[in-house]
Coordinates of C-alpha atoms in Angstrom, one line a residue:
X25 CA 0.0 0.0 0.0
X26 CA 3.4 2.3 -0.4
X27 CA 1.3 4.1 -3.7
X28 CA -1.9 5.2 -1.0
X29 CA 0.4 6.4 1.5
X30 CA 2.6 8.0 -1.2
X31 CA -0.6 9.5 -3.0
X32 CA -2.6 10.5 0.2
X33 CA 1.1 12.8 1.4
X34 CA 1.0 14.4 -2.0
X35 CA -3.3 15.3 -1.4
X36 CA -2.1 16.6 2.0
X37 CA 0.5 18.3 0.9
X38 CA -1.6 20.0 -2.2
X39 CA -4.7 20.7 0.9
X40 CA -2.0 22.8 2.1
X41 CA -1.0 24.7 -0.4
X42 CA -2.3 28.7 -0.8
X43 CA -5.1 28.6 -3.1
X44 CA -6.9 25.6 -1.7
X45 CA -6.1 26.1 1.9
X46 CA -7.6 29.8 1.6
X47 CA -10.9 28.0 -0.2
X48 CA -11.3 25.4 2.1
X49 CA -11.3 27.9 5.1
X50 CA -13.3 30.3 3.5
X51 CA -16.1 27.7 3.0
X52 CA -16.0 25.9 6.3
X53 CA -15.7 29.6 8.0
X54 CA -19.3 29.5 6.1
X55 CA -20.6 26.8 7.3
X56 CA -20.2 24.4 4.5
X57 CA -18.3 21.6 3.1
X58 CA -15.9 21.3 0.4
X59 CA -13.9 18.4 -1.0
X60 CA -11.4 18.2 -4.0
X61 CA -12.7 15.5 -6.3
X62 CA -11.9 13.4 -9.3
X63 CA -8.9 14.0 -11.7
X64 CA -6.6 15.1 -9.5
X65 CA -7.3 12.8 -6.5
X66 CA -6.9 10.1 -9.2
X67 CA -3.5 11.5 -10.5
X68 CA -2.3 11.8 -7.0
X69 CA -2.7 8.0 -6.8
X70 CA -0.9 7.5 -10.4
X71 CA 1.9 9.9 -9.8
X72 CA 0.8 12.5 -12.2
X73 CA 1.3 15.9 -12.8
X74 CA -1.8 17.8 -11.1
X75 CA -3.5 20.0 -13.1
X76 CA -7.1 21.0 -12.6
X77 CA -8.3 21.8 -9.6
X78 CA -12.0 21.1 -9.2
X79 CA -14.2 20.9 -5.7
X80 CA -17.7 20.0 -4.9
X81 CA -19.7 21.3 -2.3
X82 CA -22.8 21.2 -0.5
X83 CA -23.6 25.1 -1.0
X84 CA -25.5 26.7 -3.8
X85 CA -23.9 28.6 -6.8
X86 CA -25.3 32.1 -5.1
X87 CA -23.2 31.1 -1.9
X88 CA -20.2 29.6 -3.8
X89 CA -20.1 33.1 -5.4
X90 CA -20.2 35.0 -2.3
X91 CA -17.3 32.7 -1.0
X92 CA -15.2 33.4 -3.6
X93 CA -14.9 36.5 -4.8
X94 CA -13.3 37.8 -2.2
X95 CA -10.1 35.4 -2.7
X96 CA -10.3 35.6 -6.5
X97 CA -8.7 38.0 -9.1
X98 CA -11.3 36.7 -11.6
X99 CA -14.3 34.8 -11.4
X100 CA -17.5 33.7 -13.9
X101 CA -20.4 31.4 -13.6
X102 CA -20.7 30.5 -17.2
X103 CA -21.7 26.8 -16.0
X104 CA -23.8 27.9 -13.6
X105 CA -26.8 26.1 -14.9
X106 CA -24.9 23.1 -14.1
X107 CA -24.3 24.4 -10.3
X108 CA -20.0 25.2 -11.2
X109 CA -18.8 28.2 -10.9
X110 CA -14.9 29.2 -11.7
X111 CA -12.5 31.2 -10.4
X112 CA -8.7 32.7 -10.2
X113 CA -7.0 32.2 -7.0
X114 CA -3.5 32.8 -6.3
X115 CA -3.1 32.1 -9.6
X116 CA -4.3 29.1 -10.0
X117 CA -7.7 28.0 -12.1
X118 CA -10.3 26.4 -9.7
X119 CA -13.8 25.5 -10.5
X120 CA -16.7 24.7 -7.9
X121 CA -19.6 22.7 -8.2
X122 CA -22.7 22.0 -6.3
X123 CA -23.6 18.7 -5.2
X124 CA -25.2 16.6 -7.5
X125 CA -27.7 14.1 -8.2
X126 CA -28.5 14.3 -12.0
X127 CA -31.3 12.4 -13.6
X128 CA -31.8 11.6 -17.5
X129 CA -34.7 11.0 -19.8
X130 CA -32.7 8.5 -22.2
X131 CA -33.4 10.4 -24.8
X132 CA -30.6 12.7 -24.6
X133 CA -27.5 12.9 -22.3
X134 CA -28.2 15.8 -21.1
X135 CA -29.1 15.7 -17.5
X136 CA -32.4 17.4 -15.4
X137 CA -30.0 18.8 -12.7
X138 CA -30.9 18.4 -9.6
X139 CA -28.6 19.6 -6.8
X140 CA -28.0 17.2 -3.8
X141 CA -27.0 17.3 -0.4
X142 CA -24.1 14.4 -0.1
X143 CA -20.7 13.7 -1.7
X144 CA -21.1 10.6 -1.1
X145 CA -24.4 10.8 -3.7
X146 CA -22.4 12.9 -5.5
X147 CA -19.5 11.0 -6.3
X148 CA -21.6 8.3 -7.3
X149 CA -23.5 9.5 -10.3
X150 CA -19.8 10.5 -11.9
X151 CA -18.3 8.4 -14.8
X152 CA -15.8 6.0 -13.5
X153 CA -14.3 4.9 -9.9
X154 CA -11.5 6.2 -9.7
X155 CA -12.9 9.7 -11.0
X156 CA -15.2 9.1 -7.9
X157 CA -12.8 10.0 -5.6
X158 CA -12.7 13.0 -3.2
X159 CA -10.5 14.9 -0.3
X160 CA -12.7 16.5 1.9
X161 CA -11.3 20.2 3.2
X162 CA -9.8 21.0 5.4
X163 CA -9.6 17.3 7.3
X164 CA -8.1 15.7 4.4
X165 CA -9.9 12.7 4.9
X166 CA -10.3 10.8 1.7
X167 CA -13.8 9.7 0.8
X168 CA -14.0 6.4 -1.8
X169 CA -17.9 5.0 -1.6
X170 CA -16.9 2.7 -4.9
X171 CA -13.6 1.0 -4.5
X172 CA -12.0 3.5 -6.7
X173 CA -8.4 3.1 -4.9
X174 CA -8.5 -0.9 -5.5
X175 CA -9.7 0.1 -9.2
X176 CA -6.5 2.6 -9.4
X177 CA -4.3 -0.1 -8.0
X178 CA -5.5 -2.5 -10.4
X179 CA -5.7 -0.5 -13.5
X180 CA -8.8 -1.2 -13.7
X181 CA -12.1 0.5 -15.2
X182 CA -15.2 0.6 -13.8
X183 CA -18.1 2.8 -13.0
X184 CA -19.5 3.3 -9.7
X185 CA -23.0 1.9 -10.5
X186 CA -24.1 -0.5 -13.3
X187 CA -22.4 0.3 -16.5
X188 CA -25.9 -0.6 -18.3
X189 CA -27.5 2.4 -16.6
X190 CA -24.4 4.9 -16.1
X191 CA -24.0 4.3 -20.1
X192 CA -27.5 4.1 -20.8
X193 CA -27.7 7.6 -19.3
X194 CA -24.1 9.0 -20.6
X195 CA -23.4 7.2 -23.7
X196 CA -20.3 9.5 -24.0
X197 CA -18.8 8.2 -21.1
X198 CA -18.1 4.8 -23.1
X199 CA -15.5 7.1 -25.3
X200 CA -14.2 7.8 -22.4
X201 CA -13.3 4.4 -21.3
X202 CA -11.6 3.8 -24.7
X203 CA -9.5 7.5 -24.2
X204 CA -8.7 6.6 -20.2
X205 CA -7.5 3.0 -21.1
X206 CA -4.6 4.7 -23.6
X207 CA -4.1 8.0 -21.4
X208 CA -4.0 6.1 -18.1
X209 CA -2.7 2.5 -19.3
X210 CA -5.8 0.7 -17.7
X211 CA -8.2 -1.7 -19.1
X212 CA -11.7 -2.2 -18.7
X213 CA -13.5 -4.4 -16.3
X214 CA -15.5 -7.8 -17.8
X215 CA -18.3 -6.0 -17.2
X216 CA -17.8 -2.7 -18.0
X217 CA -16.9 -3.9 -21.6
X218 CA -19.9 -6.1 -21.9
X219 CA -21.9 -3.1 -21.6
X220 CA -20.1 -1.0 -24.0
X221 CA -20.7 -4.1 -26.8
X222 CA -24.4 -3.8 -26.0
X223 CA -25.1 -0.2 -25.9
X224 CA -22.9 1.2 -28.2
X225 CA -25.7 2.5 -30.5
X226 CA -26.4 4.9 -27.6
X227 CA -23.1 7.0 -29.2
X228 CA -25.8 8.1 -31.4
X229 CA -27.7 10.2 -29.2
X230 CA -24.4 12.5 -28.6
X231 CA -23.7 15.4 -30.3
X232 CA -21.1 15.0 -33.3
X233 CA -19.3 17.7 -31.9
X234 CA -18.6 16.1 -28.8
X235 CA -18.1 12.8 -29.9
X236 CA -15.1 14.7 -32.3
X237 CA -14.0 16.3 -29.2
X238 CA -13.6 13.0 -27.5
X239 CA -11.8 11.1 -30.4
X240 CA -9.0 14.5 -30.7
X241 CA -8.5 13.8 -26.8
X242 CA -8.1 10.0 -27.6
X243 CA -6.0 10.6 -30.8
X244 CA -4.1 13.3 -28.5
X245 CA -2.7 10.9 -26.1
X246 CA 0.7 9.7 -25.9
X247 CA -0.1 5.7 -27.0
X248 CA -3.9 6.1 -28.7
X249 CA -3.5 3.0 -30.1
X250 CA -5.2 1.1 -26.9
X251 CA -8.3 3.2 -27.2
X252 CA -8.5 2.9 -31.0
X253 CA -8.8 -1.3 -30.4
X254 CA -11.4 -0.1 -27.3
X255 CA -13.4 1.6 -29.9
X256 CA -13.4 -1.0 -32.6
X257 CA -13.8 -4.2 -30.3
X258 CA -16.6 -2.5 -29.0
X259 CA -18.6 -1.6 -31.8
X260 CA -18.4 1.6 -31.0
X261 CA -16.3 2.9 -34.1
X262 CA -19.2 1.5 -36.2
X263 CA -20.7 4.8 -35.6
X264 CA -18.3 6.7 -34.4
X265 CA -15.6 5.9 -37.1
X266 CA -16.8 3.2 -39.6
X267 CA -13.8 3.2 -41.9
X268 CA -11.6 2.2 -39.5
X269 CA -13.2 -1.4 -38.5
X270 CA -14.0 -1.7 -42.2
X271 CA -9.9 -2.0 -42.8
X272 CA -9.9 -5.0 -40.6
X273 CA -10.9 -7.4 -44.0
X274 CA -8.1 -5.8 -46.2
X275 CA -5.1 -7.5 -46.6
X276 CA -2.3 -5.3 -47.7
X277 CA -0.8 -5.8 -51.4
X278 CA 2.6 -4.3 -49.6
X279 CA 2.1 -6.0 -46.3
X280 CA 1.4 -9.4 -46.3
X281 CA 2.1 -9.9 -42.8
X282 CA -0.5 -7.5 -41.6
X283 CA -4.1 -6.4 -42.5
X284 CA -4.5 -3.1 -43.1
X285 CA -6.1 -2.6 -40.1
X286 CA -3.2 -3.5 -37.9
X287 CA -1.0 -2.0 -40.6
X288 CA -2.7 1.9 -40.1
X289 CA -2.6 1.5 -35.8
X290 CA 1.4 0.8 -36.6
X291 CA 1.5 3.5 -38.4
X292 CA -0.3 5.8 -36.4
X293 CA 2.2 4.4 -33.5
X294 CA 5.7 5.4 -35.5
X295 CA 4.3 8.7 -36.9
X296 CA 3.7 9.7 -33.0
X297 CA 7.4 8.6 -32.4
X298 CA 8.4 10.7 -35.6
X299 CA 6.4 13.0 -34.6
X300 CA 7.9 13.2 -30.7
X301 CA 11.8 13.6 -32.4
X302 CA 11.4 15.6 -35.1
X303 CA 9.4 17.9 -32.6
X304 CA 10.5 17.6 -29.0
X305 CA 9.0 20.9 -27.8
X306 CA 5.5 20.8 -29.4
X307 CA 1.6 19.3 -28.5
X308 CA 0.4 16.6 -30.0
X309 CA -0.4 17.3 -33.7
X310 CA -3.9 15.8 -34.1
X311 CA -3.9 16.8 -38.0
X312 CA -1.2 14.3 -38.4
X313 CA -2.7 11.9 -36.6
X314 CA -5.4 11.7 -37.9
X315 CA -4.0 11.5 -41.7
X316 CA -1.9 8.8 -40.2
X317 CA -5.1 6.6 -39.0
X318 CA -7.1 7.3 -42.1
X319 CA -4.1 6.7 -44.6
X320 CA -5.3 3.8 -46.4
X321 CA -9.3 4.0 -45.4
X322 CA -9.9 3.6 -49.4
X323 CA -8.7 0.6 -50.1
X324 CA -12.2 -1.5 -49.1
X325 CA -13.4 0.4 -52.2
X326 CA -10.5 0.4 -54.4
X327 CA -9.7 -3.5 -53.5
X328 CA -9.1 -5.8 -56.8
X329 CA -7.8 -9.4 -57.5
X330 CA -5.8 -9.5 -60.0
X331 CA -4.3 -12.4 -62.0
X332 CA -2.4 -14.7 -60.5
X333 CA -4.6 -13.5 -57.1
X334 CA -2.6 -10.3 -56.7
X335 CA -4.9 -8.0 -54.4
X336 CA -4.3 -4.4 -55.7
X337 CA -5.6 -1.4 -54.6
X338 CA -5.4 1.4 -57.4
X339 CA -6.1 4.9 -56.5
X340 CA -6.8 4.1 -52.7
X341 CA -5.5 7.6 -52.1
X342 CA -7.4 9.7 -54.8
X343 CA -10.5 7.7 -52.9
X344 CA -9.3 7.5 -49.4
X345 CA -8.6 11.4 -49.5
X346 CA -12.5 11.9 -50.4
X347 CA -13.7 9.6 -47.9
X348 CA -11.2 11.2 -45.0
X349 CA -13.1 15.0 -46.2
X350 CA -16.9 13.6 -46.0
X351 CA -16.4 11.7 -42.6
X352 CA -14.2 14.7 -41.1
X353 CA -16.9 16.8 -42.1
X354 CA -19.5 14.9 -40.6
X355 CA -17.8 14.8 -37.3
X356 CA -17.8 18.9 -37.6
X357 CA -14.0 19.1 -38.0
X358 CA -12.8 22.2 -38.7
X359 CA -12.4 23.3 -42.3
X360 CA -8.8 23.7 -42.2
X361 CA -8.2 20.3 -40.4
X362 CA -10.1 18.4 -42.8
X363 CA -8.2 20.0 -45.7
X364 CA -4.6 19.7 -44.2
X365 CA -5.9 15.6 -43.6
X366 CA -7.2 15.1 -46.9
X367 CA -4.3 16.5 -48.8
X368 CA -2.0 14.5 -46.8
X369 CA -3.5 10.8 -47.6
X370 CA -4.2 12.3 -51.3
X371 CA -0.2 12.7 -51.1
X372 CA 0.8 9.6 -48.8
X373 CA 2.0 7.6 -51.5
X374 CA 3.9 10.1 -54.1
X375 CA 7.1 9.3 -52.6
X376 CA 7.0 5.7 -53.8
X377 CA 7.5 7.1 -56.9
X378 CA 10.9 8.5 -56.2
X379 CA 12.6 4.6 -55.2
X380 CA 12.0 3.3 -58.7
X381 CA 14.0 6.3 -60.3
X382 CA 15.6 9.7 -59.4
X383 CA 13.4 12.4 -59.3
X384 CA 14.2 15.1 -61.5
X385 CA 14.6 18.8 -60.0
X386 CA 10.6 19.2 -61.5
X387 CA 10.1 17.0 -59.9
X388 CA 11.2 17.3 -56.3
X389 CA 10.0 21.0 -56.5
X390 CA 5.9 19.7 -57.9
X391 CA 6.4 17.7 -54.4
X392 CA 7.0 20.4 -52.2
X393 CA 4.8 23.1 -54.2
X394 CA 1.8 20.7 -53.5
X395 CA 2.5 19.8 -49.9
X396 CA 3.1 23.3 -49.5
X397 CA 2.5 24.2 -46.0
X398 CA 1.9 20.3 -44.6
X399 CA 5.3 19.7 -45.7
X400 CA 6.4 18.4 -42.7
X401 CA 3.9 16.4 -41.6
X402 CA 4.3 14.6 -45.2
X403 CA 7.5 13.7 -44.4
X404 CA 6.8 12.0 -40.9
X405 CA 3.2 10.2 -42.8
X406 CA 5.5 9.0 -45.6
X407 CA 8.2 7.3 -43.7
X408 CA 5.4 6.1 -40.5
X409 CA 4.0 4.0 -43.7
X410 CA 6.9 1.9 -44.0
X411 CA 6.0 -1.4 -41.8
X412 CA 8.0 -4.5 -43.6
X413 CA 9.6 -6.6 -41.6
X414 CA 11.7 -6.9 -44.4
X415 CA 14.9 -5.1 -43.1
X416 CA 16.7 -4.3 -46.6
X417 CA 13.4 -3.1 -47.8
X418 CA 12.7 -0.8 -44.6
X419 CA 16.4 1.0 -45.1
X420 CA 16.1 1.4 -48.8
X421 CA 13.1 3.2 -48.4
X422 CA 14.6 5.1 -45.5
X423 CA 17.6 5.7 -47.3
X424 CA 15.6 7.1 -50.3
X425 CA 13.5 9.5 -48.2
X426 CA 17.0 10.6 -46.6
X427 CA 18.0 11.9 -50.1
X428 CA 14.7 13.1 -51.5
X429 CA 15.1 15.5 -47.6
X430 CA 18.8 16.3 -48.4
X431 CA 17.2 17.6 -52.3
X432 CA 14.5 19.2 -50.7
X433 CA 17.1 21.5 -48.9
X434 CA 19.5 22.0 -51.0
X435 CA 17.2 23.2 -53.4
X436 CA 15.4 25.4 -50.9
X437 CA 18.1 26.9 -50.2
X438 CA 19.1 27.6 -54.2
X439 CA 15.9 28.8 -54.7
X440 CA 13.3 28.8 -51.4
X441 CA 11.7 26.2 -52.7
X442 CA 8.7 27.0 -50.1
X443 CA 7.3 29.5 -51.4
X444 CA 7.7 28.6 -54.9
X445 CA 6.1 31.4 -57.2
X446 CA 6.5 32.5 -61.2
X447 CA 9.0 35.1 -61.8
X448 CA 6.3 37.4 -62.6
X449 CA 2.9 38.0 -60.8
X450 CA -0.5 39.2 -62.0
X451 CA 0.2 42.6 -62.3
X452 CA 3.3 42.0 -64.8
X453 CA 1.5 39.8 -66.6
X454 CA -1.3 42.2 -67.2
X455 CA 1.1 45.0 -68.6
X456 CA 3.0 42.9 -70.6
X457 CA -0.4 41.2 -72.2
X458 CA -2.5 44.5 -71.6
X459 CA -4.6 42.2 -70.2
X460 CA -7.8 43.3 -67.6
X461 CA -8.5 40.7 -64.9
X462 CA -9.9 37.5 -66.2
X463 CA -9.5 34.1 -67.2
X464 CA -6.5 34.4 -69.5
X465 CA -4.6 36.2 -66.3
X466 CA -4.7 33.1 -65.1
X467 CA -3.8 31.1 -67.8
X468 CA -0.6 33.3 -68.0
X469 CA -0.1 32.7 -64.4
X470 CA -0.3 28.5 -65.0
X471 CA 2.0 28.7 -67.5
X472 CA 4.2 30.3 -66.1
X473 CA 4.2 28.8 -62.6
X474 CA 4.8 25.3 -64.7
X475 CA 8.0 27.0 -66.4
X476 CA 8.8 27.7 -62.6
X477 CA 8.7 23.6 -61.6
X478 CA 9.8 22.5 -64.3
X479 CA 13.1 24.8 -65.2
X480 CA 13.8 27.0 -62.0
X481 CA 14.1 30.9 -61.8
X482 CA 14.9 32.2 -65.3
X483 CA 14.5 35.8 -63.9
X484 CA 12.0 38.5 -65.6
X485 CA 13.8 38.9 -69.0
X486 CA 13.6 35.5 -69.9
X487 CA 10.4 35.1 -68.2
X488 CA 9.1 38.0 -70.3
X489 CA 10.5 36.8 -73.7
X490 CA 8.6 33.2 -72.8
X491 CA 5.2 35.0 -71.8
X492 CA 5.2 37.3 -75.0
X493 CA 6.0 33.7 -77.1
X494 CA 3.6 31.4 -75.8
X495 CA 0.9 34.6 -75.6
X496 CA 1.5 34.5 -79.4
X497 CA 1.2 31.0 -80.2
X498 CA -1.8 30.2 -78.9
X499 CA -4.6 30.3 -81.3
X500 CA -6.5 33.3 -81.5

């Protein structure tokens, strides 16, 4: 029992601390009780970083206003609905809620809030055990109605009452499950599972928008890949994320070894590691992530036997790339997201091209001008695809990309490649055609871009003297 002792001196030694020492006098100076609940009485226990510090409390929003701002620099009440107000104290971002005991109509998961008068009921009625937790303030005595310390100690999840109802009544909570098993490392009880297989049609009754919010967080972790399986084992993905189950029948053309399936979570796994050393210092890129996972969802569609009973799968990226826009869209992805994915699986396999001959200059410059900005994250996507077993195979490719890099910057630095542009822009091309805006503008601009790829800078003379030819060779 070394991790309760461990995790109960780290509570007391947080109950102490400025901000919540000031709050938990103020409010039993009141006359009421307050108790630090759920995430970070549950990192406590798992030696994590705390983060956000959130209380429940028998008093009413009105009086946990009153309490507080007199200790905060800031406060609002924009869930106040829900009985939580928020506030700045010393610094540090607290948020209070009122005791609850929520009922639904299982038609929606939005609760009838009702306010209540006990943690213990409180806790309760929350997600999972060891979320169902709480310190109370100022005695430090830790309050666990549902085992959640044996569920912690287990890695184990489970929710305080029976999975059929708390799921029946929060269908969300069964995304949870599949994010807390990769960003805490636990599984899910016998039970807890079952439940999930038979109500995982409830997902429908959640927003999109939340749902896509809970798949980022998921995707977000450091090891998703746990949570992806959760999803897909339950049924879940179904209709959460239907291409992804439907790769499990696909049996790669390049990877014998693996389904496709199993072949998109590995590479979801090594473009997190590529992801982690290329950039130490930055969050998790969810963009990338989620071109990584949806990579190959078009080869169900694009699947063919061949002669000889070669499986091929022509244009799964042309297809997988639509596919990738219409679900993102559904799930209410932002605009720019879903673009930056798309383009990425629609570009995912141009680099196979290079290790059957050299690229010329063109061509290495046509690569960058398309990835343009996603550059980067092309590079990480390409070589997370590579999955043989087959060593030599692995470090040819890897060699290859090595070189197309090194004449990626080389050339960007002859010519920053990045920002690749004609040598004349509309306006030049409009006084040198005495063109008006239009059409033909553009034309110029085309042409000229493609003398850009395919030949370099040539400068504006000779830009000029190409324009003013291929202006008067085209037929009238």
């Amino acid at each position: 029992m070394e991790n309760v002792a461990s995790a109960i001196q780290r509570l007391s030694e947080l109950a102490e601390s400025t901000p919540i020492a000031r709050l938990s006098a103020a409010f039993e100076t009141a006359g009421f009780e307050l108790a630090l609940v759920g995430g970070p009485v549950r990192d406590a226990f798992l030696d994590r970083r705390l983060t956000d510090l959130d209380f429940t409390t028998n008093a009413l929003p009105d009086q946990i206003l009153q309490i507080v701002k007199p200790l905060s620099s800031a406060h609002w009440d924009i869930g106040r609905a829900f009985g939580t107000i928020g506030a700045i104290i010393d610094g540090e971002q607290v948020e209070i809620t009122t005791y609850r005991t929520d009922a639904y109509d299982g038609e929606t998961r939005k609760p009838v809030v009702e306010f209540g008068d006990s943690l213990e009921a409180d806790l309760v009625r929350r997600d999972f055990t060891v979320n169902s937790m709480a310190l109370r303030l100022p005695s430090k005595v830790l309050v666990d109605p549902s085992g959640g310390v044996e569920d912690l100690l287990a890695r184990r999840l489970r929710t305080p009452s029976s999975p059929q109802v708390s799921f029946g009544d929060d269908p969300l909570r069964m995304m949870r499950a599949a994010r807390f098993t990769s960003q805490l490392g636990f599984t899910i009880s016998a039970s807890t599972a079952v439940a999930m297989g038979e109500l995982a049609d409830r997902i429908a009754i959640v927003s999109v928008e939340r749902v896509a919010d809970e798949l980022g967080k998921l995707l977000k972790t450091s090891a998703p890949r746990a949570g992806l399986e959760v999803l897909v084992d339950s049924g879940l993905a179904e209709f959460v994320l239907p291409e992804l189950p439907a790769l499990k029948l696909q049996i790669d053309e390049h990877f014998h070894h693996k389904d496709v399936y199993q072949h998109s979570l590995t590479v979801l796994d090594q473009a997190i590691e590529l992801e982690r050393s290329r950039n130490p210092d930055s969050p998790p890129d969810l963009t990338l992530r989620l071109a990584a996972l949806l990579h190959d969802i078009g080869k169900p569609a694009t699947k063919r036997t061949e002669a000889g009973g070669v499986v091929t799968f022509h244009h799964h990226d042309v297809v997988g790339a639509k596919l990738a826009k219409k679900r993102l869209k559904e799930l209410r992805y932002d605009n720019e997201t879903v673009a930056a994915v798309s383009t990425l699986i629609e570009l995912h396999l141009r680099f196979f091209g290079y290790t059957e001959g050299a690229w010329t200059d063109s061509a290495v410059r046509r690569y960058v001008r398309d990835a343009g900005p996603l550059l980067e994250r092309l590079h990480i996507l390409t070589r997370a695809d590579v999955t043989t077993r087959n060593r030599r195979k692995a470090d040819r490719l890897a060699f290859a990309y090595d070189d197309l890099e090194e004449r990626i910057a080389v050339l960007s630095e002859e010519e920053e490649l990045a920002a690749i542009r004609p040598d004349l822009d509309g306006e030049q091309i409009m006084a040198i055609l005495g063109l008006r805006p239009g059409r033909e503008v553009g034309e110029a601009y085309r042409y000229l871009l493609e003398l850009r790829l395919e030949e370099g800078s040539l400068g504006t003379d000779v830009a000029t003297e190409r324009l003013q030819a291929w202006w008067a060779s085209r037929p009238s």
